mmCIF file of C-alpha atoms in Angstrom:
data_model
loop_
_atom_site.group_PDB
_atom_site.id
_atom_site.type_symbol
_atom_site.label_atom_id
_atom_site.label_comp_id
_atom_site.label_asym_id
_atom_site.label_seq_id
_atom_site.Cartn_x
_atom_site.Cartn_y
_atom_site.Cartn_z
ATOM 1 C CA MET A 1 102.205 191.074 62.012
ATOM 2 C CA THR A 2 105.221 190.013 64.042
ATOM 3 C CA ASN A 3 106.968 186.687 64.351
ATOM 4 C CA LEU A 4 105.525 183.754 66.309
ATOM 5 C CA ALA A 5 107.389 182.738 69.459
ATOM 6 C CA LEU A 6 108.422 179.101 69.710
ATOM 7 C CA ASP A 7 109.662 178.535 73.272
ATOM 8 C CA LEU A 8 106.540 176.743 74.490
ATOM 9 C CA ASP A 9 106.018 173.615 76.564
ATOM 10 C CA PRO A 10 102.868 171.828 75.326
ATOM 11 C CA PHE A 11 102.445 170.180 78.757
ATOM 12 C CA GLU A 12 102.661 173.393 80.804
ATOM 13 C CA GLY A 13 99.541 173.859 82.941
ATOM 14 C CA TRP A 14 98.076 170.585 81.701
ATOM 15 C CA THR A 15 97.873 167.177 83.352
ATOM 16 C CA PRO A 16 97.346 164.678 80.527
ATOM 17 C CA HIS A 17 96.528 161.032 81.027
ATOM 18 C CA PRO A 18 98.935 158.430 79.536
ATOM 19 C CA LYS A 19 97.041 158.004 76.262
ATOM 20 C CA GLN A 20 97.128 161.754 75.636
ATOM 21 C CA ILE A 21 100.872 161.798 76.283
ATOM 22 C CA GLU A 22 101.340 159.106 73.623
ATOM 23 C CA VAL A 23 99.523 161.310 71.111
ATOM 24 C CA MET A 24 101.642 164.361 71.900
ATOM 25 C CA GLU A 25 104.861 162.366 71.506
ATOM 26 C CA CYS A 26 103.876 161.003 68.083
ATOM 27 C CA ASP A 27 105.491 162.676 65.066
ATOM 28 C CA VAL A 28 103.641 160.757 62.336
ATOM 29 C CA ARG A 29 102.043 162.869 59.591
ATOM 30 C CA ASN A 30 98.456 161.664 60.159
ATOM 31 C CA VAL A 31 97.272 161.049 63.728
ATOM 32 C CA VAL A 32 93.901 159.337 64.243
ATOM 33 C CA MET A 33 92.244 159.218 67.667
ATOM 34 C CA ASN A 34 89.251 156.933 68.177
ATOM 35 C CA CYS A 35 88.005 157.381 71.729
ATOM 36 C CA GLY A 36 85.093 156.976 74.103
ATOM 37 C CA ARG A 37 82.934 159.924 75.125
ATOM 38 C CA ARG A 38 84.573 162.267 77.630
ATOM 39 C CA GLY A 39 87.877 160.527 77.057
ATOM 40 C CA GLY A 40 89.710 163.813 76.438
ATOM 41 C CA LYS A 41 90.132 163.437 72.681
ATOM 42 C CA THR A 42 89.147 167.006 71.746
ATOM 43 C CA ASN A 43 91.312 168.382 74.523
ATOM 44 C CA VAL A 44 94.425 166.623 73.246
ATOM 45 C CA GLY A 45 93.332 167.166 69.633
ATOM 46 C CA ALA A 46 93.568 170.934 70.097
ATOM 47 C CA ARG A 47 96.997 170.643 71.701
ATOM 48 C CA LYS A 48 98.297 168.297 69.020
ATOM 49 C CA PHE A 49 96.956 170.605 66.309
ATOM 50 C CA PHE A 50 98.693 173.648 67.800
ATOM 51 C CA ASP A 51 101.877 171.694 68.523
ATOM 52 C CA ASN A 52 102.018 170.673 64.852
ATOM 53 C CA ILE A 53 101.657 174.315 63.830
ATOM 54 C CA LEU A 54 104.582 175.253 66.064
ATOM 55 C CA ALA A 55 106.621 172.428 64.531
ATOM 56 C CA ASP A 56 105.908 173.801 61.041
ATOM 57 C CA VAL A 57 107.011 177.266 62.128
ATOM 58 C CA GLU A 58 110.167 175.918 63.747
ATOM 59 C CA ALA A 59 110.942 174.021 60.526
ATOM 60 C CA GLU A 60 110.567 177.354 58.667
ATOM 61 C CA LYS A 61 107.782 175.974 56.517
ATOM 62 C CA GLY A 62 106.268 178.563 54.194
ATOM 63 C CA LEU A 63 109.504 180.527 53.855
ATOM 64 C CA PRO A 64 110.564 182.604 52.080
ATOM 65 C CA TYR A 65 107.358 184.585 52.451
ATOM 66 C CA LYS A 66 106.700 188.059 51.113
ATOM 67 C CA PRO A 67 104.180 189.928 53.267
ATOM 68 C CA PRO A 68 101.359 191.487 51.218
ATOM 69 C CA ARG A 69 101.315 195.204 50.491
ATOM 70 C CA ASN A 70 98.485 197.445 51.669
ATOM 71 C CA LEU A 71 97.694 195.010 54.455
ATOM 72 C CA LYS A 72 95.263 197.397 56.147
ATOM 73 C CA VAL A 73 92.939 197.590 53.143
ATOM 74 C CA MET A 74 93.057 193.895 52.233
ATOM 75 C CA LYS A 75 90.091 191.853 53.420
ATOM 76 C CA LYS A 76 92.166 188.702 53.636
ATOM 77 C CA PRO A 77 95.867 188.620 52.760
ATOM 78 C CA LYS A 78 97.416 185.385 51.571
ATOM 79 C CA PRO A 79 98.826 183.644 54.651
ATOM 80 C CA ARG A 80 102.266 182.182 55.001
ATOM 81 C CA LEU A 81 100.722 179.046 56.524
ATOM 82 C CA GLU A 82 97.047 178.041 56.602
ATOM 83 C CA TYR A 83 95.274 175.480 58.771
ATOM 84 C CA TRP A 84 91.649 174.375 59.075
ATOM 85 C CA CYS A 85 89.651 173.057 61.998
ATOM 86 C CA VAL A 86 86.714 171.098 60.574
ATOM 87 C CA SER A 87 83.581 169.933 62.413
ATOM 88 C CA PRO A 88 80.365 168.311 61.150
ATOM 89 C CA THR A 89 78.511 171.619 61.741
ATOM 90 C CA TYR A 90 79.422 175.189 62.658
ATOM 91 C CA SER A 91 77.742 174.822 66.045
ATOM 92 C CA MET A 92 80.020 171.875 66.823
ATOM 93 C CA SER A 93 83.059 173.928 65.786
ATOM 94 C CA GLU A 94 82.511 176.055 68.895
ATOM 95 C CA ILE A 95 84.030 173.178 70.874
ATOM 96 C CA GLN A 96 87.178 173.333 68.749
ATOM 97 C CA GLN A 97 87.350 177.100 69.223
ATOM 98 C CA GLU A 98 86.977 176.771 72.993
ATOM 99 C CA GLU A 99 89.708 174.140 73.232
ATOM 100 C CA LEU A 100 92.108 176.086 71.006
ATOM 101 C CA GLY A 101 91.351 179.282 72.879
ATOM 102 C CA ALA A 102 92.629 177.592 76.027
ATOM 103 C CA VAL A 103 95.824 176.436 74.300
ATOM 104 C CA ILE A 104 97.076 179.333 72.172
ATOM 105 C CA PRO A 105 98.884 182.005 74.235
ATOM 106 C CA GLU A 106 97.168 185.370 73.941
ATOM 107 C CA GLU A 107 100.394 187.121 72.961
ATOM 108 C CA MET A 108 100.609 184.941 69.835
ATOM 109 C CA ILE A 109 97.186 185.959 68.541
ATOM 110 C CA GLU A 110 97.107 188.823 66.047
ATOM 111 C CA SER A 111 93.304 188.771 65.752
ATOM 112 C CA TRP A 112 90.402 186.410 66.484
ATOM 113 C CA ASP A 113 87.379 187.137 64.296
ATOM 114 C CA LEU A 114 84.403 185.136 65.585
ATOM 115 C CA SER A 115 82.099 186.454 62.861
ATOM 116 C CA LYS A 116 84.368 185.021 60.167
ATOM 117 C CA ASN A 117 85.437 181.932 62.130
ATOM 118 C CA ARG A 118 89.141 182.596 61.758
ATOM 119 C CA VAL A 119 92.213 183.361 63.818
ATOM 120 C CA TRP A 120 95.340 185.163 62.643
ATOM 121 C CA LEU A 121 98.463 184.240 64.551
ATOM 122 C CA LYS A 122 101.497 186.460 64.445
ATOM 123 C CA GLY A 123 103.736 185.633 61.536
ATOM 124 C CA TYR A 124 100.910 185.572 58.934
ATOM 125 C CA ILE A 125 99.557 182.225 60.087
ATOM 126 C CA LEU A 126 95.847 181.632 59.538
ATOM 127 C CA ILE A 127 93.540 179.178 61.323
ATOM 128 C CA GLN A 128 90.020 178.831 59.931
ATOM 129 C CA PHE A 129 87.033 176.990 61.409
ATOM 130 C CA LYS A 130 84.982 175.148 58.809
ATOM 131 C CA SER A 131 81.774 173.123 58.667
ATOM 132 C CA ALA A 132 81.677 169.818 56.777
ATOM 133 C CA ASP A 133 77.898 169.982 56.450
ATOM 134 C CA ASN A 134 78.302 170.846 52.751
ATOM 135 C CA PRO A 135 81.639 169.376 51.595
ATOM 136 C CA LYS A 136 81.598 171.404 48.360
ATOM 137 C CA THR A 137 82.410 174.527 50.383
ATOM 138 C CA LEU A 138 85.780 172.988 51.289
ATOM 139 C CA VAL A 139 87.161 173.256 47.765
ATOM 140 C CA GLY A 140 89.988 175.372 46.413
ATOM 141 C CA LYS A 141 92.605 175.621 49.153
ATOM 142 C CA GLY A 142 96.102 174.279 49.601
ATOM 143 C CA LEU A 143 96.463 173.590 53.323
ATOM 144 C CA ASP A 144 99.373 172.948 55.664
ATOM 145 C CA GLY A 145 97.298 170.959 58.160
ATOM 146 C CA VAL A 146 93.763 170.092 59.274
ATOM 147 C CA TRP A 147 92.055 168.951 62.446
ATOM 148 C CA LEU A 148 88.824 167.010 61.912
ATOM 149 C CA ASP A 149 86.755 166.660 65.084
ATOM 150 C CA GLU A 150 83.966 164.024 65.271
ATOM 151 C CA ALA A 151 85.165 162.940 61.844
ATOM 152 C CA SER A 152 83.054 159.777 61.725
ATOM 153 C CA LYS A 153 79.925 161.967 61.589
ATOM 154 C CA MET A 154 81.124 163.684 58.395
ATOM 155 C CA LYS A 155 80.333 162.758 54.820
ATOM 156 C CA GLU A 156 82.878 160.701 52.924
ATOM 157 C CA GLN A 157 83.394 163.483 50.345
ATOM 158 C CA THR A 158 84.748 165.764 53.075
ATOM 159 C CA TRP A 159 87.998 163.834 52.941
ATOM 160 C CA SER A 160 88.066 161.921 49.666
ATOM 161 C CA GLY A 161 86.707 164.758 47.536
ATOM 162 C CA TYR A 162 88.311 167.831 49.073
ATOM 163 C CA LEU A 163 90.575 167.836 52.129
ATOM 164 C CA SER A 164 92.898 165.041 50.995
ATOM 165 C CA TYR A 165 93.663 167.050 47.842
ATOM 166 C CA ALA A 166 94.074 170.295 49.783
ATOM 167 C CA LEU A 167 96.748 168.670 51.949
ATOM 168 C CA ALA A 168 98.470 167.056 48.972
ATOM 169 C CA ASP A 169 99.363 170.480 47.555
ATOM 170 C CA LYS A 170 101.666 171.285 50.482
ATOM 171 C CA GLY A 171 102.347 167.875 51.983
ATOM 172 C CA GLY A 172 100.135 168.829 54.907
ATOM 173 C CA TRP A 173 99.302 166.797 58.014
ATOM 174 C CA SER A 174 96.039 165.767 59.648
ATOM 175 C CA VAL A 175 94.717 165.265 63.178
ATOM 176 C CA TRP A 176 91.523 163.234 63.643
ATOM 177 C CA THR A 177 89.400 163.009 66.803
ATOM 178 C CA THR A 178 86.163 161.030 66.979
ATOM 179 C CA THR A 179 83.920 158.511 68.657
ATOM 180 C CA PRO A 180 82.989 155.773 66.148
ATOM 181 C CA GLU A 181 79.730 155.583 64.221
ATOM 182 C CA GLY A 182 80.174 152.081 62.852
ATOM 183 C CA MET A 183 82.351 150.668 60.127
ATOM 184 C CA ASN A 184 81.569 153.504 57.743
ATOM 185 C CA TRP A 185 83.870 155.372 55.340
ATOM 186 C CA PHE A 186 85.922 156.731 58.259
ATOM 187 C CA TYR A 187 86.772 153.209 59.377
ATOM 188 C CA HIS A 188 87.519 151.875 55.891
ATOM 189 C CA ASP A 189 89.316 154.913 54.405
ATOM 190 C CA ILE A 190 91.052 156.365 57.469
ATOM 191 C CA VAL A 191 91.376 153.951 60.387
ATOM 192 C CA LEU A 192 92.446 150.983 58.255
ATOM 193 C CA ASN A 193 95.397 153.041 56.957
ATOM 194 C CA GLY A 194 97.056 152.653 60.337
ATOM 195 C CA GLN A 195 97.603 149.886 62.861
ATOM 196 C CA HIS A 196 95.180 147.438 64.444
ATOM 197 C CA THR A 197 93.702 148.462 67.801
ATOM 198 C CA GLN A 198 91.177 146.975 70.208
ATOM 199 C CA ALA A 199 88.464 149.170 68.672
ATOM 200 C CA GLY A 200 87.504 146.340 66.332
ATOM 201 C CA GLY A 201 88.117 144.956 62.874
ATOM 202 C CA GLN A 202 90.255 142.146 61.564
ATOM 203 C CA LEU A 203 94.040 142.299 61.918
ATOM 204 C CA ASP A 204 94.653 141.557 58.238
ATOM 205 C CA GLU A 205 92.438 144.469 57.154
ATOM 206 C CA TYR A 206 94.845 147.106 58.477
ATOM 207 C CA ARG A 207 97.339 148.566 55.997
ATOM 208 C CA ASN A 208 100.042 149.662 58.505
ATOM 209 C CA ASP A 209 100.956 152.747 56.490
ATOM 210 C CA PRO A 210 103.896 154.427 58.311
ATOM 211 C CA GLU A 211 102.379 157.872 57.631
ATOM 212 C CA TRP A 212 99.277 156.992 59.688
ATOM 213 C CA CYS A 213 99.088 156.274 63.412
ATOM 214 C CA ASN A 214 95.974 155.064 65.260
ATOM 215 C CA PHE A 215 95.326 155.839 68.910
ATOM 216 C CA TYR A 216 92.523 154.191 70.832
ATOM 217 C CA TRP A 217 91.235 154.669 74.335
ATOM 218 C CA THR A 218 87.961 154.372 76.204
ATOM 219 C CA SER A 219 86.077 156.697 78.514
ATOM 220 C CA LYS A 220 87.558 154.744 81.418
ATOM 221 C CA ASP A 221 91.069 155.827 80.439
ATOM 222 C CA ASN A 222 90.291 159.390 81.525
ATOM 223 C CA PRO A 223 91.031 159.158 85.263
ATOM 224 C CA LEU A 224 88.918 162.099 86.517
ATOM 225 C CA PRO A 225 87.188 160.693 89.656
ATOM 226 C CA GLU A 226 83.768 162.296 89.150
ATOM 227 C CA LEU A 227 83.757 161.293 85.490
ATOM 228 C CA GLN A 228 84.609 157.703 86.387
ATOM 229 C CA LYS A 229 81.702 157.497 88.838
ATOM 230 C CA ASN A 230 79.311 158.616 86.101
ATOM 231 C CA ILE A 231 80.890 156.293 83.532
ATOM 232 C CA GLN A 232 80.513 153.313 85.866
ATOM 233 C CA ARG A 233 76.870 154.218 86.440
ATOM 234 C CA MET A 234 76.311 154.279 82.667
ATOM 235 C CA ILE A 235 78.014 150.905 82.234
ATOM 236 C CA GLU A 236 75.711 149.388 84.847
ATOM 237 C CA THR A 237 72.467 150.897 83.532
ATOM 238 C CA MET A 238 72.792 151.471 79.764
ATOM 239 C CA PRO A 239 72.220 148.828 77.041
ATOM 240 C CA LYS A 240 75.408 146.941 76.206
ATOM 241 C CA ARG A 241 75.506 148.112 72.585
ATOM 242 C CA TYR A 242 75.359 151.753 73.764
ATOM 243 C CA VAL A 243 78.152 151.159 76.281
ATOM 244 C CA ASP A 244 80.325 149.387 73.701
ATOM 245 C CA ARG A 245 79.882 152.195 71.199
ATOM 246 C CA GLU A 246 79.957 155.334 73.339
ATOM 247 C CA ILE A 247 82.198 154.335 76.245
ATOM 248 C CA PHE A 248 84.414 151.597 74.824
ATOM 249 C CA ALA A 249 84.579 153.253 71.366
ATOM 250 C CA ARG A 250 84.146 150.097 69.344
ATOM 251 C CA PHE A 251 83.613 150.240 65.595
ATOM 252 C CA ASP A 252 81.731 146.948 65.415
ATOM 253 C CA VAL A 253 78.691 148.266 67.313
ATOM 254 C CA PHE A 254 76.463 150.474 65.215
ATOM 255 C CA PHE A 255 73.883 153.216 65.058
ATOM 256 C CA GLY A 256 70.877 152.041 63.080
ATOM 257 C CA GLN A 257 72.032 148.454 62.636
ATOM 258 C CA VAL A 258 68.986 146.332 61.797
ATOM 259 C CA TYR A 259 70.559 143.073 62.935
ATOM 260 C CA GLU A 260 71.555 144.187 66.429
ATOM 261 C CA GLU A 261 72.468 140.611 67.420
ATOM 262 C CA PHE A 262 75.176 140.311 64.755
ATOM 263 C CA ASP A 263 78.572 139.722 66.363
ATOM 264 C CA ARG A 264 81.695 138.919 64.339
ATOM 265 C CA SER A 265 83.127 136.765 67.103
ATOM 266 C CA ILE A 266 80.007 134.577 67.068
ATOM 267 C CA HIS A 267 78.621 134.598 63.535
ATOM 268 C CA VAL A 268 81.746 134.774 61.340
ATOM 269 C CA VAL A 269 83.446 131.407 60.747
ATOM 270 C CA PRO A 270 86.511 130.238 58.774
ATOM 271 C CA ARG A 271 86.046 129.643 55.065
ATOM 272 C CA ALA A 272 87.785 126.277 55.387
ATOM 273 C CA LEU A 273 85.143 125.145 57.884
ATOM 274 C CA CYS A 274 82.352 125.960 55.413
ATOM 275 C CA GLU A 275 84.087 124.007 52.663
ATOM 276 C CA GLN A 276 84.743 121.048 54.963
ATOM 277 C CA LYS A 277 81.098 120.890 56.003
ATOM 278 C CA PHE A 278 80.103 120.859 52.338
ATOM 279 C CA LYS A 279 82.617 118.111 51.600
ATOM 280 C CA ASP A 280 81.343 116.075 54.561
ATOM 281 C CA ARG A 281 77.731 116.542 53.376
ATOM 282 C CA HIS A 282 76.569 118.366 56.482
ATOM 283 C CA PHE A 283 74.419 120.628 54.303
ATOM 284 C CA VAL A 284 71.077 119.148 53.309
ATOM 285 C CA HIS A 285 69.894 121.941 51.013
ATOM 286 C CA ILE A 286 71.667 124.788 49.200
ATOM 287 C CA GLU A 287 69.976 127.760 47.523
ATOM 288 C CA ALA A 288 71.012 131.237 46.387
ATOM 289 C CA GLY A 289 69.533 134.708 46.699
ATOM 290 C CA LYS A 290 69.845 137.032 43.699
ATOM 291 C CA ASP A 291 69.784 140.835 43.482
ATOM 292 C CA TRP A 292 70.406 141.994 39.914
ATOM 293 C CA GLY A 293 71.850 145.454 40.573
ATOM 294 C CA PHE A 294 73.790 147.290 37.872
ATOM 295 C CA THR A 295 74.989 150.707 39.004
ATOM 296 C CA ASN A 296 74.856 149.326 42.535
ATOM 297 C CA PRO A 297 76.574 145.948 42.823
ATOM 298 C CA GLY A 298 74.561 142.915 41.829
ATOM 299 C CA VAL A 299 74.746 140.075 44.331
ATOM 300 C CA THR A 300 74.469 136.314 44.426
ATOM 301 C CA LEU A 301 74.406 134.968 47.979
ATOM 302 C CA VAL A 302 74.793 131.217 48.571
ATOM 303 C CA GLY A 303 73.060 129.815 51.653
ATOM 304 C CA ALA A 304 73.503 126.234 52.863
ATOM 305 C CA MET A 305 71.058 124.685 55.346
ATOM 306 C CA THR A 306 71.963 122.009 57.888
ATOM 307 C CA ALA A 307 69.650 119.312 59.202
ATOM 308 C CA ASN A 308 69.256 121.143 62.528
ATOM 309 C CA GLY A 309 68.113 124.366 60.848
ATOM 310 C CA GLU A 310 71.355 126.379 60.733
ATOM 311 C CA LEU A 311 71.900 128.650 57.727
ATOM 312 C CA TRP A 312 75.500 128.974 56.551
ATOM 313 C CA ILE A 313 76.339 131.783 54.104
ATOM 314 C CA VAL A 314 79.176 130.017 52.312
ATOM 315 C CA ASP A 315 79.839 132.057 49.171
ATOM 316 C CA ALA A 316 78.870 135.194 47.300
ATOM 317 C CA ILE A 317 79.543 137.269 44.203
ATOM 318 C CA TYR A 318 79.424 141.074 44.324
ATOM 319 C CA LYS A 319 79.780 142.799 40.946
ATOM 320 C CA ALA A 320 78.742 146.227 39.653
ATOM 321 C CA GLN A 321 77.774 146.887 36.022
ATOM 322 C CA MET A 322 77.921 143.243 34.956
ATOM 323 C CA GLU A 323 75.602 142.134 32.145
ATOM 324 C CA ILE A 324 73.136 139.297 32.686
ATOM 325 C CA LEU A 325 74.196 137.346 29.601
ATOM 326 C CA VAL A 326 77.074 137.773 27.162
ATOM 327 C CA PRO A 327 77.332 134.625 24.991
ATOM 328 C CA GLY A 328 80.808 133.108 25.138
ATOM 329 C CA ASP A 329 81.967 135.516 27.879
ATOM 330 C CA SER A 330 82.610 134.339 31.432
ATOM 331 C CA ASN A 331 82.226 137.888 32.762
ATOM 332 C CA CYS A 332 78.426 137.852 32.960
ATOM 333 C CA TRP A 333 75.933 136.757 35.610
ATOM 334 C CA VAL A 334 74.729 133.641 33.801
ATOM 335 C CA ALA A 335 78.269 132.284 33.433
ATOM 336 C CA GLN A 336 79.383 133.144 36.954
ATOM 337 C CA ASP A 337 76.241 131.813 38.615
ATOM 338 C CA LYS A 338 76.590 128.590 36.623
ATOM 339 C CA GLU A 339 80.033 128.186 38.167
ATOM 340 C CA LEU A 340 78.569 128.769 41.629
ATOM 341 C CA MET A 341 75.800 126.251 40.958
ATOM 342 C CA LYS A 342 78.342 123.667 39.857
ATOM 343 C CA LYS A 343 80.614 124.320 42.850
ATOM 344 C CA TRP A 344 77.906 124.243 45.538
ATOM 345 C CA LYS A 345 75.167 122.154 43.843
ATOM 346 C CA ILE A 346 72.657 125.009 44.158
ATOM 347 C CA LYS A 347 69.041 123.844 43.800
ATOM 348 C CA MET A 348 67.352 127.227 43.262
ATOM 349 C CA PHE A 349 68.133 130.916 42.658
ATOM 350 C CA TRP A 350 65.569 133.115 44.416
ATOM 351 C CA CYS A 351 65.651 136.318 42.373
ATOM 352 C CA ASP A 352 64.641 139.941 42.682
ATOM 353 C CA SER A 353 61.221 140.040 41.021
ATOM 354 C CA GLU A 354 61.586 143.538 39.564
ATOM 355 C CA ASP A 355 62.897 142.260 36.224
ATOM 356 C CA ALA A 356 61.061 139.132 35.094
ATOM 357 C CA SER A 357 63.069 139.020 31.856
ATOM 358 C CA ASN A 358 66.248 138.259 33.805
ATOM 359 C CA ILE A 359 64.582 135.293 35.482
ATOM 360 C CA LYS A 360 63.461 134.051 32.068
ATOM 361 C CA THR A 361 67.053 134.383 30.791
ATOM 362 C CA TYR A 362 68.265 132.259 33.695
ATOM 363 C CA LEU A 363 65.663 129.566 33.030
ATOM 364 C CA THR A 364 66.470 129.539 29.313
ATOM 365 C CA ASN A 365 70.157 129.032 30.114
ATOM 366 C CA GLY A 366 69.696 126.159 32.528
ATOM 367 C CA LEU A 367 69.668 128.022 35.836
ATOM 368 C CA PRO A 368 66.744 127.163 38.171
ATOM 369 C CA ALA A 369 65.266 130.539 39.101
ATOM 370 C CA LYS A 370 62.108 131.854 40.754
ATOM 371 C CA ALA A 371 60.918 135.285 41.850
ATOM 372 C CA ALA A 372 61.364 135.888 45.567
ATOM 373 C CA GLN A 373 58.371 137.234 47.459
ATOM 374 C CA LYS A 374 59.774 140.378 49.058
ATOM 375 C CA HIS A 375 58.190 141.697 52.236
ATOM 376 C CA LEU A 376 60.956 143.798 53.765
ATOM 377 C CA LYS A 377 59.823 144.021 57.385
ATOM 378 C CA GLU A 378 58.859 140.369 57.587
ATOM 379 C CA GLY A 379 62.119 139.375 55.907
ATOM 380 C CA ILE A 380 64.251 141.418 58.277
ATOM 381 C CA ARG A 381 62.370 140.028 61.261
ATOM 382 C CA ALA A 382 62.822 136.458 60.047
ATOM 383 C CA VAL A 383 66.545 136.889 59.404
ATOM 384 C CA SER A 384 67.137 138.727 62.680
ATOM 385 C CA THR A 385 65.858 135.736 64.660
ATOM 386 C CA LEU A 386 68.643 133.621 63.146
ATOM 387 C CA PHE A 387 71.336 135.764 64.794
ATOM 388 C CA LYS A 388 70.088 135.174 68.325
ATOM 389 C CA VAL A 389 72.230 132.736 70.304
ATOM 390 C CA LYS A 390 70.119 129.821 71.546
ATOM 391 C CA SER A 391 70.203 129.105 75.267
ATOM 392 C CA ASP A 392 70.140 125.327 74.851
ATOM 393 C CA ASN A 393 73.351 124.971 72.817
ATOM 394 C CA GLY A 394 74.966 128.431 72.823
ATOM 395 C CA ARG A 395 74.823 128.662 69.017
ATOM 396 C CA PRO A 396 73.003 130.981 66.622
ATOM 397 C CA ASN A 397 71.152 129.749 63.538
ATOM 398 C CA ILE A 398 73.284 131.656 61.028
ATOM 399 C CA PHE A 399 76.989 131.695 60.198
ATOM 400 C CA ILE A 400 78.928 133.679 57.564
ATOM 401 C CA SER A 401 82.201 132.644 55.937
ATOM 402 C CA ASP A 402 85.022 135.009 56.893
ATOM 403 C CA HIS A 403 86.096 135.599 53.277
ATOM 404 C CA LEU A 404 82.801 137.356 52.475
ATOM 405 C CA LYS A 405 83.955 140.863 53.404
ATOM 406 C CA GLU A 406 81.144 142.606 51.500
ATOM 407 C CA VAL A 407 78.465 140.510 53.191
ATOM 408 C CA ILE A 408 79.874 141.259 56.635
ATOM 409 C CA GLN A 409 80.078 144.975 55.855
ATOM 410 C CA GLU A 410 76.483 144.983 54.603
ATOM 411 C CA LEU A 411 75.314 143.305 57.799
ATOM 412 C CA THR A 412 77.035 145.798 60.049
ATOM 413 C CA ASN A 413 75.920 148.889 58.130
ATOM 414 C CA TYR A 414 72.427 147.740 57.055
ATOM 415 C CA ARG A 415 69.915 150.482 57.897
#
């Protein structure tokens, strides 16, 4: 294997749109692209991936390196540098291979083995194509860089259980390209590391880590004339939630969301407003819903009803592995729900009926509690009607306090 040439112009023979240029000019360790369909994310993802490899070579990363002996008889020598291209499935990785094949100059390729999904570049540099379908197969490697395409479709363990550790060994970098699939692990664990964009989410949620950079663009940012005609046709004919998700690449529109009408800009209200309404006695009746949980978080949800039939979710407790009653200890459900009852003057706790002994414990300790009659489909249907904005006054019949992050996340990801 010979040395890899470095005198390359990443823009040669390529006419990028402005958003793609911004990506190529970014030198942050972790680059995250959240884009609409046909926005050119995979195209620039391949170029950014290869450009990062060239930067590693130019920085003499992986040196000194001792080439392996008996190279001809070795099935797979240890590379000087190793990179992975990861897709949700092997069939989807063909797109990555096609895009990279159009980027890497032929004279730099030592061998391209389709049967083994790997490319050797000159200079003992290895690129492997991997499937994230079974994250456990991604174990055991120290990597110099990865490119994850359609990352939001992958399982959380792909990153948190395997690839993040593989990059930590060598201080490796990452390139992410995807269209959103809701506020799932990718949003919470990856996107929120960087900076706020118009893709959705609250400004104060973003961590602004200098090692992460978010890029966002829509399908309309790709200026190809024929594409734009088709995109406009889709905007005019497709359901709004599909357009918002697929074309405008918004995180707060979801696959499989039960409460399709839920909209943060409409249904989420300031905490101070909830407390003021309580102080001004605008609520005529306040009750709580109770899910015991244990391994999964237990929940107490406080709902306040107004005279005109609006339900305000004003407070909540989410706790995992908390005991029902520990005498003299405030860290138990009885003690914490007593505090909620005192704060909000709760008249009744409607409880999960699966454990009648817990309800009895509540009653014994002065908490008004009854078993809720659970009919899932009917319950979902009843709640979903509350989210609809009424034509007569432009208001829905349900509001959620903005400090209840877990409640809002549950609403958006409820399947």
